[in-house]
CSV table of C-alpha atoms (C1' of nucleotides) in Angstrom, one decimal:
chain,number,residue,atom,x,y,z
A,1,MET,CA,37.4,35.3,-32.3
A,2,LYS,CA,36.8,34.5,-28.6
A,3,ASN,CA,34.2,36.7,-26.9
A,4,GLU,CA,35.6,37.8,-23.6
A,5,LYS,CA,32.5,39.6,-22.5
A,6,ALA,CA,30.2,36.7,-22.9
A,7,GLU,CA,32.7,34.3,-21.2
A,8,GLU,CA,32.8,36.7,-18.3
A,9,ILE,CA,29.0,36.7,-18.0
A,10,PHE,CA,28.9,32.9,-18.2
A,11,ARG,CA,31.7,32.5,-15.7
A,12,LYS,CA,30.0,34.7,-13.2
A,13,PHE,CA,26.7,32.9,-13.7
A,14,LEU,CA,28.2,29.5,-13.1
A,15,LYS,CA,30.0,30.7,-10.0
A,16,GLU,CA,26.9,32.2,-8.5
A,17,GLY,CA,24.9,29.0,-9.1
A,18,ASN,CA,27.7,26.8,-7.8
A,19,ASN,CA,28.1,25.2,-11.2
A,20,ARG,CA,31.5,24.1,-12.1
A,21,ILE,CA,33.6,26.1,-14.6
A,22,THR,CA,34.7,23.6,-17.2
A,23,PRO,CA,36.5,23.9,-20.5
A,24,GLU,CA,33.7,22.0,-22.2
A,25,ARG,CA,31.1,24.6,-21.3
A,26,PHE,CA,33.1,27.4,-22.7
A,27,GLU,CA,33.7,25.5,-25.8
A,28,VAL,CA,30.0,25.2,-26.3
A,29,LEU,CA,29.5,28.9,-25.6
A,30,GLU,CA,32.1,29.7,-28.2
A,31,TYR,CA,30.5,27.6,-30.9
A,32,ALA,CA,27.0,28.8,-30.0
A,33,LEU,CA,28.0,32.5,-30.4
A,34,GLU,CA,29.7,31.9,-33.7
A,35,TYR,CA,26.7,30.1,-35.1
A,36,GLU,CA,24.9,32.2,-37.7
A,37,GLY,CA,21.2,32.3,-37.2
A,38,HIS,CA,19.1,29.7,-35.3
A,39,PHE,CA,20.3,26.3,-34.5
A,40,GLY,CA,19.1,23.1,-32.8
A,41,ALA,CA,21.1,21.6,-30.0
A,42,ASP,CA,21.9,18.6,-32.2
A,43,ASP,CA,23.1,20.9,-35.1
A,44,LEU,CA,25.6,22.4,-32.7
A,45,PHE,CA,26.7,19.0,-31.5
A,46,ILE,CA,27.2,17.7,-35.0
A,47,LEU,CA,29.1,20.9,-36.0
A,48,MET,CA,31.4,20.5,-32.9
A,49,LYS,CA,31.9,16.8,-33.7
A,50,SER,CA,32.8,17.6,-37.3
A,51,SER,CA,35.3,20.1,-36.0
A,52,LYS,CA,37.9,18.7,-33.7
A,53,SER,CA,35.7,18.9,-30.5
A,54,ARG,CA,35.3,16.0,-28.1
A,55,VAL,CA,32.3,17.3,-26.1
A,56,SER,CA,29.4,14.9,-25.7
A,57,ARG,CA,25.8,15.4,-26.8
A,58,ALA,CA,24.7,15.4,-23.1
A,59,THR,CA,27.1,18.3,-22.4
A,60,VAL,CA,25.9,20.3,-25.3
A,61,TYR,CA,22.3,20.0,-24.3
A,62,ASN,CA,23.1,20.7,-20.7
A,63,THR,CA,25.3,23.7,-21.5
A,64,LEU,CA,22.8,25.3,-23.9
A,65,GLU,CA,20.2,25.2,-21.1
A,66,LEU,CA,22.6,27.0,-18.8
A,67,LEU,CA,23.3,29.6,-21.5
A,68,VAL,CA,19.6,30.3,-21.8
A,69,GLN,CA,19.4,30.7,-18.0
A,70,CYS,CA,22.0,33.3,-18.0
A,71,GLU,CA,20.4,35.0,-21.0
A,72,LEU,CA,23.3,34.7,-23.4
A,73,LEU,CA,21.1,32.6,-25.6
A,74,SER,CA,17.4,32.5,-26.4
A,75,LYS,CA,15.4,29.3,-26.9
A,76,ARG,CA,12.8,29.4,-29.6
A,77,ASN,CA,10.1,27.1,-30.9
A,78,PHE,CA,9.0,27.5,-34.5
A,79,GLY,CA,6.2,25.0,-34.3
A,80,ASP,CA,8.1,21.9,-35.5
A,81,ASN,CA,8.9,20.5,-32.2
A,82,ILE,CA,12.6,21.3,-32.3
A,83,SER,CA,14.1,23.7,-29.8
A,84,ARG,CA,16.3,26.3,-31.5
A,85,TYR,CA,18.7,28.6,-30.0
A,86,GLU,CA,20.1,31.9,-31.0
A,87,SER,CA,22.6,34.3,-29.5
A,88,ASN,CA,21.2,37.2,-27.6
A,89,PHE,CA,24.6,38.7,-27.4
A,90,LYS,CA,24.6,42.3,-28.6
A,91,ARG,CA,21.3,41.8,-30.3
A,92,GLN,CA,18.1,43.6,-29.7
A,93,GLN,CA,14.9,42.0,-28.8
A,94,HIS,CA,13.0,40.7,-31.8
A,95,ASP,CA,10.3,38.2,-32.9
A,96,HIS,CA,10.0,35.9,-35.9
A,97,LEU,CA,8.0,35.4,-39.0
A,98,ILE,CA,8.3,31.9,-40.5
A,99,CYS,CA,7.4,31.2,-44.1
A,100,VAL,CA,5.2,28.1,-44.1
A,101,GLU,CA,6.3,27.3,-47.7
A,102,CYS,CA,10.1,27.3,-47.4
A,103,GLY,CA,10.9,27.8,-43.7
A,104,GLU,CA,12.7,31.1,-44.2
A,105,ILE,CA,12.8,33.0,-40.9
A,106,VAL,CA,12.5,36.8,-40.9
A,107,GLU,CA,13.2,38.7,-37.7
A,108,PHE,CA,11.3,41.8,-36.9
A,109,THR,CA,10.8,44.2,-34.1
A,110,ASP,CA,7.4,45.8,-33.4
A,111,THR,CA,7.1,48.4,-30.7
A,112,ARG,CA,3.5,47.7,-30.1
A,113,LEU,CA,4.5,44.4,-28.6
A,114,LEU,CA,6.8,45.9,-26.0
A,115,ASN,CA,4.3,46.3,-23.2
A,116,ILE,CA,1.7,43.8,-24.0
A,117,PRO,CA,3.1,40.7,-22.3
A,118,GLU,CA,3.8,42.7,-19.2
A,119,SER,CA,0.4,44.2,-19.0
A,120,ILE,CA,-1.4,40.9,-19.7
A,121,CYS,CA,0.6,39.3,-16.8
A,122,LYS,CA,-0.4,42.1,-14.5
A,123,ASP,CA,-4.1,41.7,-15.4
A,124,LEU,CA,-4.0,37.9,-14.8
A,125,GLY,CA,-1.9,38.1,-11.6
A,126,PHE,CA,1.3,36.6,-13.0
A,127,GLU,CA,4.9,37.6,-13.1
A,128,LEU,CA,6.3,37.7,-16.6
A,129,ASP,CA,9.1,35.3,-17.4
A,130,SER,CA,9.2,35.5,-21.2
A,131,TYR,CA,7.0,35.3,-24.2
A,132,SER,CA,7.1,34.0,-27.7
A,133,PHE,CA,5.5,35.5,-30.7
A,134,ASN,CA,5.7,33.8,-34.1
A,135,ILE,CA,3.9,34.7,-37.3
A,136,PHE,CA,3.4,32.0,-39.9
A,137,ALA,CA,3.0,33.4,-43.4
A,138,ARG,CA,3.7,33.1,-47.1
A,139,CYS,CA,5.9,35.3,-49.4
A,140,LYS,CA,3.5,37.2,-51.6
A,141,ASN,CA,6.2,37.0,-54.2
A,142,ARG,CA,6.6,33.2,-54.6
A,143,LYS,CA,9.6,33.6,-56.7
A,144,ASN,CA,11.4,34.6,-53.6
A,145,CYS,CA,10.3,31.8,-51.6
A,146,LYS,CA,11.2,28.3,-52.7
A,147,LYS,CA,14.8,29.1,-53.4
A,148,HIS,CA,15.7,29.7,-49.8
A,149,SER,CA,17.3,26.6,-48.4
A,150,ASN,CA,15.0,25.4,-45.6
A,151,GLU,CA,16.4,26.1,-42.2
A,152,LYS,CA,15.0,22.8,-41.0
A,153,LYS,CA,17.6,21.1,-43.1
B,1,MET,CA,-23.2,14.2,-28.2
B,2,LYS,CA,-22.3,14.1,-31.9
B,3,ASN,CA,-21.6,17.3,-33.5
B,4,GLU,CA,-23.4,17.5,-36.8
B,5,LYS,CA,-22.1,20.9,-37.8
B,6,ALA,CA,-18.4,20.0,-37.4
B,7,GLU,CA,-18.9,16.7,-39.2
B,8,GLU,CA,-20.5,18.6,-42.0
B,9,ILE,CA,-17.5,20.9,-42.3
B,10,PHE,CA,-15.1,18.0,-42.1
B,11,ARG,CA,-16.9,16.0,-44.7
B,12,LYS,CA,-17.0,19.0,-47.1
B,13,PHE,CA,-13.3,19.6,-46.6
B,14,LEU,CA,-12.4,15.9,-47.3
B,15,LYS,CA,-14.5,15.9,-50.4
B,16,GLU,CA,-13.0,19.0,-51.8
B,17,GLY,CA,-9.4,17.7,-51.2
B,18,ASN,CA,-10.2,14.3,-52.7
B,19,ASN,CA,-9.6,12.7,-49.3
B,20,ARG,CA,-11.7,9.7,-48.5
B,21,ILE,CA,-14.5,9.9,-46.0
B,22,THR,CA,-13.8,7.1,-43.6
B,23,PRO,CA,-15.5,6.2,-40.2
B,24,GLU,CA,-12.1,6.3,-38.5
B,25,ARG,CA,-11.6,10.0,-39.4
B,26,PHE,CA,-15.0,10.9,-37.9
B,27,GLU,CA,-14.3,8.9,-34.8
B,28,VAL,CA,-11.1,11.0,-34.3
B,29,LEU,CA,-13.1,14.2,-34.9
B,30,GLU,CA,-15.6,13.2,-32.3
B,31,TYR,CA,-13.0,12.4,-29.6
B,32,ALA,CA,-11.1,15.6,-30.4
B,33,LEU,CA,-14.1,17.8,-30.0
B,34,GLU,CA,-15.1,16.2,-26.7
B,35,TYR,CA,-11.6,16.5,-25.2
B,36,GLU,CA,-11.6,19.2,-22.5
B,37,GLY,CA,-8.6,21.6,-23.0
B,38,HIS,CA,-5.4,20.9,-24.9
B,39,PHE,CA,-4.2,17.5,-25.8
B,40,GLY,CA,-1.3,15.8,-27.5
B,41,ALA,CA,-1.9,13.5,-30.4
B,42,ASP,CA,-0.8,10.6,-28.3
B,43,ASP,CA,-3.1,11.5,-25.4
B,44,LEU,CA,-6.0,11.3,-27.8
B,45,PHE,CA,-4.8,8.0,-29.2
B,46,ILE,CA,-4.4,6.5,-25.7
B,47,LEU,CA,-7.8,7.8,-24.7
B,48,MET,CA,-9.4,6.2,-27.8
B,49,LYS,CA,-7.5,3.0,-27.2
B,50,SER,CA,-8.7,2.8,-23.6
B,51,SER,CA,-12.2,3.3,-24.8
B,52,LYS,CA,-13.4,0.8,-27.3
B,53,SER,CA,-11.8,2.3,-30.3
B,54,ARG,CA,-9.7,0.4,-32.8
B,55,VAL,CA,-8.1,3.3,-34.7
B,56,SER,CA,-4.3,3.3,-35.1
B,57,ARG,CA,-1.8,5.8,-34.0
B,58,ALA,CA,-1.0,6.7,-37.6
B,59,THR,CA,-4.6,7.5,-38.3
B,60,VAL,CA,-5.0,9.7,-35.3
B,61,TYR,CA,-1.9,11.7,-36.2
B,62,ASN,CA,-3.0,11.9,-39.8
B,63,THR,CA,-6.5,12.9,-39.0
B,64,LEU,CA,-5.6,15.6,-36.5
B,65,GLU,CA,-3.5,17.2,-39.2
B,66,LEU,CA,-6.5,17.2,-41.5
B,67,LEU,CA,-8.6,18.8,-38.8
B,68,VAL,CA,-6.1,21.6,-38.4
B,69,GLN,CA,-6.2,22.2,-42.1
B,70,CYS,CA,-9.9,22.6,-42.1
B,71,GLU,CA,-9.7,24.8,-39.0
B,72,LEU,CA,-11.8,22.7,-36.7
B,73,LEU,CA,-8.7,22.3,-34.5
B,74,SER,CA,-5.8,24.6,-33.7
B,75,LYS,CA,-2.3,23.2,-33.2
B,76,ARG,CA,-0.3,24.8,-30.4
B,77,ASN,CA,3.2,24.6,-29.2
B,78,PHE,CA,3.9,25.5,-25.6
B,79,GLY,CA,7.6,25.2,-25.7
B,80,ASP,CA,8.0,21.6,-24.6
B,81,ASN,CA,8.3,20.1,-28.1
B,82,ILE,CA,4.9,18.4,-28.0
B,83,SER,CA,2.2,19.5,-30.5
B,84,ARG,CA,-1.1,20.1,-28.7
B,85,TYR,CA,-4.4,20.5,-30.2
B,86,GLU,CA,-7.6,22.2,-29.1
B,87,SER,CA,-11.0,22.6,-30.6
B,88,ASN,CA,-11.8,25.8,-32.5
B,89,PHE,CA,-15.3,24.9,-32.7
B,90,LYS,CA,-17.6,27.6,-31.3
B,91,ARG,CA,-14.6,29.2,-29.5
B,92,GLN,CA,-13.3,32.7,-29.9
B,93,GLN,CA,-9.7,33.4,-30.9
B,94,HIS,CA,-7.4,33.5,-27.9
B,95,ASP,CA,-3.8,33.2,-26.8
B,96,HIS,CA,-2.1,31.4,-23.9
B,97,LEU,CA,-0.2,32.1,-20.8
B,98,ILE,CA,1.7,29.1,-19.4
B,99,CYS,CA,2.9,28.9,-15.8
B,100,VAL,CA,6.6,27.9,-15.9
B,101,GLU,CA,6.3,26.4,-12.4
B,102,CYS,CA,3.3,24.2,-12.7
B,103,GLY,CA,2.4,24.1,-16.4
B,104,GLU,CA,-1.1,25.6,-15.9
B,105,ILE,CA,-2.4,27.2,-19.1
B,106,VAL,CA,-4.5,30.3,-18.9
B,107,GLU,CA,-6.3,31.5,-22.0
B,108,PHE,CA,-6.8,35.2,-22.7
B,109,THR,CA,-7.9,37.5,-25.4
B,110,ASP,CA,-6.3,40.9,-25.9
B,111,THR,CA,-7.7,43.2,-28.5
B,112,ARG,CA,-4.4,44.9,-29.0
B,113,LEU,CA,-3.2,41.7,-30.7
B,114,LEU,CA,-6.0,41.6,-33.3
B,115,ASN,CA,-4.3,43.6,-36.0
B,116,ILE,CA,-0.6,43.2,-35.2
B,117,PRO,CA,0.1,40.0,-37.1
B,118,GLU,CA,-1.7,41.2,-40.2
B,119,SER,CA,0.0,44.6,-40.2
B,120,ILE,CA,3.5,43.0,-39.7
B,121,CYS,CA,2.9,40.7,-42.6
B,122,LYS,CA,1.9,43.6,-44.8
B,123,ASP,CA,5.0,45.5,-43.9
B,124,LEU,CA,7.2,42.6,-44.7
B,125,GLY,CA,5.5,41.5,-47.9
B,126,PHE,CA,4.0,38.3,-46.6
B,127,GLU,CA,0.5,36.9,-46.5
B,128,LEU,CA,-0.6,35.9,-43.0
B,129,ASP,CA,-1.3,32.3,-42.4
B,130,SER,CA,-1.5,32.2,-38.5
B,131,TYR,CA,0.4,33.3,-35.5
B,132,SER,CA,1.2,32.0,-32.1
B,133,PHE,CA,1.6,34.2,-29.0
B,134,ASN,CA,2.6,32.5,-25.7
B,135,ILE,CA,3.4,34.1,-22.5
B,136,PHE,CA,5.5,32.2,-19.9
B,137,ALA,CA,5.0,33.4,-16.4
B,138,ARG,CA,4.7,32.6,-12.7
B,139,CYS,CA,1.7,32.9,-10.4
B,140,LYS,CA,2.3,35.8,-8.0
B,141,ASN,CA,0.5,33.8,-5.4
B,142,ARG,CA,2.5,30.6,-5.3
B,143,LYS,CA,-0.1,28.9,-3.1
B,144,ASN,CA,-2.2,28.8,-6.2
B,145,CYS,CA,0.5,27.3,-8.3
B,146,LYS,CA,1.8,24.0,-7.4
B,147,LYS,CA,-1.5,22.4,-6.7
B,148,HIS,CA,-2.6,22.5,-10.3
B,149,SER,CA,-2.0,19.1,-11.8
B,150,ASN,CA,0.5,19.6,-14.6
B,151,GLU,CA,-1.0,19.4,-18.0
B,152,LYS,CA,2.1,17.8,-19.3
B,153,LYS,CA,1.1,14.8,-17.2
C,1,DA,C1',-11.0,-1.9,-60.2
C,2,DT,C1',-8.4,1.4,-58.5
C,3,DT,C1',-6.2,4.3,-55.1
C,4,DG,C1',-6.0,5.9,-50.9
C,5,DC,C1',-6.5,4.7,-46.0
C,6,DT,C1',-5.9,1.6,-42.3
C,7,DG,C1',-3.5,-1.1,-38.6
C,8,DC,C1',0.6,-2.6,-37.1
C,9,DA,C1',5.3,-2.6,-36.1
C,10,DA,C1',9.4,-0.7,-36.7
C,11,DA,C1',12.2,3.3,-37.5
C,12,DA,C1',13.3,8.0,-37.0
C,13,DC,C1',14.1,12.0,-34.5
C,14,DG,C1',15.3,15.1,-30.8
C,15,DT,C1',16.1,14.8,-26.1
C,16,DT,C1',17.1,12.7,-21.5
C,17,DT,C1',19.1,9.4,-18.5
C,18,DG,C1',22.3,5.9,-16.1
C,19,DC,C1',26.6,4.8,-15.2
C,20,DA,C1',31.6,4.7,-14.5
C,21,DC,C1',35.3,7.7,-14.8
C,22,DC,C1',37.2,12.2,-14.2
C,23,DT,C1',38.1,17.0,-12.6
C,24,DA,C1',37.2,21.5,-10.6
C,25,DT,C1',36.7,22.9,-6.2
D,1,DA,C1',38.2,14.4,-0.7
D,2,DT,C1',34.0,15.0,-2.8
D,3,DA,C1',30.4,16.7,-5.2
D,4,DG,C1',29.4,17.5,-9.6
D,5,DG,C1',30.5,17.2,-14.7
D,6,DT,C1',31.8,14.4,-18.5
D,7,DG,C1',31.5,10.9,-22.4
D,8,DC,C1',29.2,7.2,-24.0
D,9,DA,C1',25.5,4.4,-25.1
D,10,DA,C1',21.2,3.1,-24.3
D,11,DA,C1',16.4,4.6,-23.2
D,12,DC,C1',12.8,7.7,-23.8
D,13,DG,C1',8.6,9.9,-25.8
D,14,DT,C1',6.7,11.8,-29.8
D,15,DT,C1',6.1,11.5,-34.5
D,16,DT,C1',6.8,9.3,-39.1
D,17,DT,C1',7.2,5.5,-42.3
D,18,DG,C1',6.9,0.9,-44.8
D,19,DC,C1',4.0,-2.5,-46.0
D,20,DA,C1',0.3,-5.7,-46.7
D,21,DG,C1',-4.5,-5.8,-46.5
D,22,DC,C1',-8.9,-3.3,-46.8
D,23,DA,C1',-12.5,-0.2,-48.1
D,24,DA,C1',-14.3,4.2,-50.3
D,25,DT,C1',-14.9,5.7,-54.6
DNA sequence: ATTGCTGCAAAACGTTTGCACCTAT
DNA sequence: ATAGGTGCAAACGTTTTGCAGCAAT
């Protein structure tokens, strides 16, 4: 179940930044890649704790930030003041629609968005780092809605 | 300096929702409309405290939420897990570019974005509530950058 | 009179930090 | 050897909550 390719990328990134290569960091990577969907740092910490893992909360927070830097993970904000992470690994670029009733998160890709951030940056004299585009909406068919377990937990 | 029109809208909204019309709520409204730029709930509370006001933190948080509901304010998230508010009153719709170096916030309007959220919702079978579009970027001209006082404070 | 709102303080929550120990280099 | 990472717990900053009193209806 281990992901050799991602480990390789992470190892290289750590080496280049003079960050130490520790087993704890790779343990966080492994759990993060296995996580289905979006997760908060604390969710991951609790999951790891409830498995056998002995990593500390500080290490989880720290490592997730490193994994964002080397682009193995993305950091998202869905408007509830919690940072969520998701694996970028082998996934295409996408954005999110969040149901304001039940918290369901739908991913979508819209080609119209591809060039907009870049061109706005150019216009304003900035260099693009990243962008976030979230749509907040309601299921038209409410039957669908409430039954989803809220991702906020 | 009081804004009759906004007060009118708020009063009507409160009445319709069977919320009580209290002086504290209008005091929060007044301070919120006068605030230049984006502010956190606690920023506003501290400002009000350091003026003569006697409103409580709970009331400020509660009232800001009401003001978002009646669309006098917008609630924003710039990726640092703090909710920021800004007046909608007499302002056109816009989005934000945030400098990842210094925290400067630049507002922009791009006509290409006008129909995208609506059409994505339609495609996915949702009813649009709102959207957020943030660009994170760096000043090309770094001289410009660092000198801005960071809005995060 | 009745509810809901208020102020206050304390709790909750996600996140960061300080410190002594440990470990990759 | 030494910088840097780790675990732990405590601190932090923002937001929410519980409760007794108060005020709008």
